[in-house]
PDB file of C-alpha atoms in Angstrom:
ATOM      1  CA  MET A  27      80.994 -96.957 -16.062  1.00 48.00           C
ATOM      2  CA  GLN A  28      81.281-100.393 -14.428  1.00 54.00           C
ATOM      3  CA  GLN A  29      84.675-102.132 -13.948  1.00 58.00           C
ATOM      4  CA  LEU A  30      85.041-105.375 -15.793  1.00 70.00           C
ATOM      5  CA  GLU A  31      85.712-108.388 -13.670  1.00 89.00           C
ATOM      6  CA  GLN A  32      88.623-110.313 -14.955  1.00 94.00           C
ATOM      7  CA  HIS A  33      90.162-113.589 -13.871  1.00 95.00           C
ATOM      8  CA  ILE A  34      93.761-114.618 -14.737  1.00 96.00           C
ATOM      9  CA  LYS A  35      94.277-118.404 -15.003  1.00 95.00           C
ATOM     10  CA  GLU A  36      97.540-120.141 -15.585  1.00 95.00           C
ATOM     11  CA  ILE A  37      97.300-123.182 -17.893  1.00 93.00           C
ATOM     12  CA  ASN A  38     100.446-124.977 -19.046  1.00 91.00           C
ATOM     13  CA  GLY A  39     102.704-122.115 -18.120  1.00 94.00           C
ATOM     14  CA  LYS A  40     100.651-119.490 -19.961  1.00 95.00           C
ATOM     15  CA  HIS A  41      98.478-116.782 -18.258  1.00 96.00           C
ATOM     16  CA  TYR A  42      94.986-116.347 -19.806  1.00 97.00           C
ATOM     17  CA  THR A  43      92.677-113.408 -18.924  1.00 97.00           C
ATOM     18  CA  ILE A  44      88.978-114.441 -18.725  1.00 97.00           C
ATOM     19  CA  THR A  45      86.168-111.876 -18.483  1.00 95.00           C
ATOM     20  CA  PRO A  46      82.827-113.305 -17.404  1.00 95.00           C
ATOM     21  CA  PHE A  47      80.126-113.184 -20.093  1.00 94.00           C
ATOM     22  CA  VAL A  48      77.305-110.553 -19.895  1.00 91.00           C
ATOM     23  CA  GLY A  49      74.017-111.993 -18.815  1.00 87.00           C
ATOM     24  CA  THR A  50      72.381-112.535 -22.156  1.00 90.00           C
ATOM     25  CA  LYS A  51      75.440-114.093 -23.837  1.00 91.00           C
ATOM     26  CA  GLY A  52      76.082-116.359 -20.871  1.00 92.00           C
ATOM     27  CA  PHE A  53      72.467-117.559 -20.884  1.00 91.00           C
ATOM     28  CA  LYS A  54      72.539-118.324 -24.575  1.00 90.00           C
ATOM     29  CA  TYR A  55      75.425-120.677 -24.018  1.00 90.00           C
ATOM     30  CA  LEU A  56      73.931-122.376 -21.131  1.00 88.00           C
ATOM     31  CA  GLY A  57      71.460-124.686 -22.915  1.00 82.00           C
ATOM     32  CA  ARG A  58      74.164-125.803 -25.414  1.00 82.00           C
ATOM     33  CA  LEU A  59      76.649-126.255 -22.584  1.00 81.00           C
ATOM     34  CA  THR A  60      74.462-128.507 -20.536  1.00 75.00           C
ATOM     35  CA  LYS A  61      73.536-130.616 -23.551  1.00 72.00           C
ATOM     36  CA  TYR A  62      77.064-131.198 -24.772  1.00 67.00           C
ATOM     37  CA  ALA A  63      79.582-130.490 -22.095  1.00 60.00           C
ATOM     38  CA  THR A  64      78.099-131.713 -18.863  1.00 62.00           C
ATOM     39  CA  PRO A  65      79.843-135.092 -19.070  1.00 63.00           C
ATOM     40  CA  LEU A  66      83.188-133.476 -20.052  1.00 63.00           C
ATOM     41  CA  VAL A  67      82.874-130.789 -17.365  1.00 62.00           C
ATOM     42  CA  GLY A  68      82.171-133.303 -14.753  1.00 62.00           C
ATOM     43  CA  ALA A  69      85.143-135.390 -15.708  1.00 62.00           C
ATOM     44  CA  LEU A  70      87.609-132.452 -15.871  1.00 60.00           C
ATOM     45  CA  ALA A  71      86.335-131.178 -12.584  1.00 60.00           C
ATOM     46  CA  GLN A  72      87.231-134.533 -10.920  1.00 60.00           C
ATOM     47  CA  GLN A  73      90.912-134.195 -11.686  1.00 56.00           C
ATOM     48  CA  GLY A  74      92.877-136.724  -9.719  1.00 53.00           C
ATOM     49  CA  GLU A  75      90.128-139.284  -9.566  1.00 54.00           C
ATOM     50  CA  ASP A  76      89.826-142.282 -11.810  1.00 59.00           C
ATOM     51  CA  VAL A  77      87.937-140.977 -14.744  1.00 53.00           C
ATOM     52  CA  ASP A  78      87.763-142.445 -18.219  1.00 62.00           C
ATOM     53  CA  LEU A  79      88.416-139.094 -19.883  1.00 57.00           C
ATOM     54  CA  PRO A  80      89.130-140.508 -23.400  1.00 65.00           C
ATOM     55  CA  ALA A  81      85.776-142.344 -23.310  1.00 66.00           C
ATOM     56  CA  ILE A  82      83.901-139.234 -22.135  1.00 62.00           C
ATOM     57  CA  ILE A  83      85.500-137.140 -24.888  1.00 64.00           C
ATOM     58  CA  GLN A  84      84.603-139.797 -27.435  1.00 65.00           C
ATOM     59  CA  ASN A  85      81.049-139.854 -26.450  1.00 63.00           C
ATOM     60  CA  VAL A  86      80.760-136.072 -26.441  1.00 60.00           C
ATOM     61  CA  PHE A  87      82.209-135.796 -29.851  1.00 61.00           C
ATOM     62  CA  PHE A  88      80.117-138.770 -31.135  1.00 62.00           C
ATOM     63  CA  GLU A  89      76.900-136.965 -29.811  1.00 60.00           C
ATOM     64  CA  GLY A  90      77.483-133.791 -31.805  1.00 59.00           C
ATOM     65  CA  THR A  91      80.897-132.994 -33.057  1.00 71.00           C
ATOM     66  CA  ASP A  92      80.205-129.840 -34.941  1.00 79.00           C
ATOM     67  CA  GLU A  93      78.090-128.271 -32.277  1.00 80.00           C
ATOM     68  CA  PHE A  94      80.374-129.247 -29.464  1.00 79.00           C
ATOM     69  CA  VAL A  95      83.538-127.894 -31.231  1.00 84.00           C
ATOM     70  CA  SER A  96      81.668-124.704 -32.103  1.00 89.00           C
ATOM     71  CA  LEU A  97      80.533-124.228 -28.468  1.00 88.00           C
ATOM     72  CA  ILE A  98      84.124-124.816 -27.071  1.00 89.00           C
ATOM     73  CA  LEU A  99      85.589-122.294 -29.562  1.00 93.00           C
ATOM     74  CA  GLU A 100      82.967-119.750 -28.698  1.00 94.00           C
ATOM     75  CA  LEU A 101      83.429-120.132 -25.029  1.00 94.00           C
ATOM     76  CA  VAL A 102      87.062-119.214 -25.341  1.00 96.00           C
ATOM     77  CA  SER A 103      86.653-116.500 -28.163  1.00 95.00           C
ATOM     78  CA  ASP A 104      86.902-113.563 -25.756  1.00 94.00           C
ATOM     79  CA  VAL A 105      89.895-114.854 -23.722  1.00 97.00           C
ATOM     80  CA  HIS A 106      93.067-112.835 -23.940  1.00 97.00           C
ATOM     81  CA  ARG A 107      96.746-113.641 -23.491  1.00 96.00           C
ATOM     82  CA  ASP A 108      99.501-111.022 -23.353  1.00 91.00           C
ATOM     83  CA  GLY A 109      96.743-108.347 -23.827  1.00 90.00           C
ATOM     84  CA  MET A 110      95.431-109.733 -27.088  1.00 95.00           C
ATOM     85  CA  LYS A 111      92.512-112.092 -27.926  1.00 96.00           C
ATOM     86  CA  ILE A 112      93.896-115.541 -28.480  1.00 96.00           C
ATOM     87  CA  ASN A 113      93.991-117.025 -31.968  1.00 95.00           C
ATOM     88  CA  PRO A 114      92.820-120.595 -31.501  1.00 94.00           C
ATOM     89  CA  ASP A 115      94.428-121.698 -34.765  1.00 94.00           C
ATOM     90  CA  VAL A 116      97.813-120.780 -33.429  1.00 94.00           C
ATOM     91  CA  GLU A 117      97.265-121.080 -29.631  1.00 94.00           C
ATOM     92  CA  PHE A 118      95.987-124.692 -29.622  1.00 93.00           C
ATOM     93  CA  LYS A 119      97.912-126.262 -32.559  1.00 94.00           C
ATOM     94  CA  LYS A 120      98.846-129.694 -31.193  1.00 92.00           C
ATOM     95  CA  ASN A 121      97.735-128.359 -27.748  1.00 90.00           C
ATOM     96  CA  TYR A 122      94.131-129.480 -27.502  1.00 88.00           C
ATOM     97  CA  MET A 123      94.040-130.277 -23.762  1.00 87.00           C
ATOM     98  CA  THR A 124      95.043-126.701 -23.144  1.00 92.00           C
ATOM     99  CA  LEU A 125      91.885-125.610 -25.172  1.00 92.00           C
ATOM    100  CA  LEU A 126      89.680-127.997 -23.052  1.00 85.00           C
ATOM    101  CA  GLU A 127      91.245-126.825 -19.822  1.00 87.00           C
ATOM    102  CA  LEU A 128      90.764-123.225 -20.824  1.00 93.00           C
ATOM    103  CA  ALA A 129      87.199-123.870 -21.764  1.00 89.00           C
ATOM    104  CA  LEU A 130      86.746-125.542 -18.300  1.00 84.00           C
ATOM    105  CA  GLU A 131      87.964-122.339 -16.610  1.00 90.00           C
ATOM    106  CA  VAL A 132      85.591-120.211 -18.605  1.00 93.00           C
ATOM    107  CA  ILE A 133      82.910-122.575 -17.616  1.00 88.00           C
ATOM    108  CA  LYS A 134      83.836-122.442 -13.970  1.00 87.00           C
ATOM    109  CA  ILE A 135      83.885-118.652 -13.856  1.00 91.00           C
ATOM    110  CA  ASN A 136      80.601-118.326 -15.633  1.00 92.00           C
ATOM    111  CA  TYR A 137      78.558-121.318 -14.550  1.00 88.00           C
ATOM    112  CA  GLU A 138      79.902-122.644 -11.288  1.00 84.00           C
ATOM    113  CA  ASP A 139      76.562-121.988  -9.585  1.00 84.00           C
ATOM    114  CA  VAL A 140      74.676-123.860 -12.211  1.00 81.00           C
ATOM    115  CA  PHE A 141      77.053-126.971 -12.129  1.00 74.00           C
ATOM    116  CA  THR A 142      77.051-126.925  -8.366  1.00 76.00           C
ATOM    117  CA  LYS A 143      73.248-127.279  -8.441  1.00 78.00           C
ATOM    118  CA  LEU A 144      73.747-130.210 -10.879  1.00 70.00           C
ATOM    119  CA  GLY A 145      76.056-131.917  -8.354  1.00 70.00           C
ATOM    120  CA  ILE A 146      79.273-131.177 -10.194  1.00 67.00           C
ATOM    121  CA  SER A 147      81.818-129.439  -7.839  1.00 67.00           C
ATOM    122  CA  PHE A 148      84.955-127.684  -9.130  1.00 62.00           C
ATOM    123  CA  ASN A 149      86.926-127.833  -5.886  1.00 59.00           C
TER     124      ASN A 149
END
């Protein structure tokens, strides 16, 4: 039996455990991710630089709100905190930047090679 690779990331004082997607699940998300989230991922990956994050978020939501929201929630659906799957309704109430930052961590872990090829660095 193969040991699951897990990554623990701290976001806003909470530790989240992220397990990379299996190949087919990760590949299914890839097309949707590049369509809706590439501008957001690029902006969040450039932390510390002058990025018009509100405008980027507005454009992403304008382009496809329901699909984008669905994708973000699906990306974090298998993340755990304190040994239990997170409940987005509780975990992110009035805490949406944490949701976006957590989604970025999931994206980094699963797709860093893809975004690097697209010219987006997470360093």
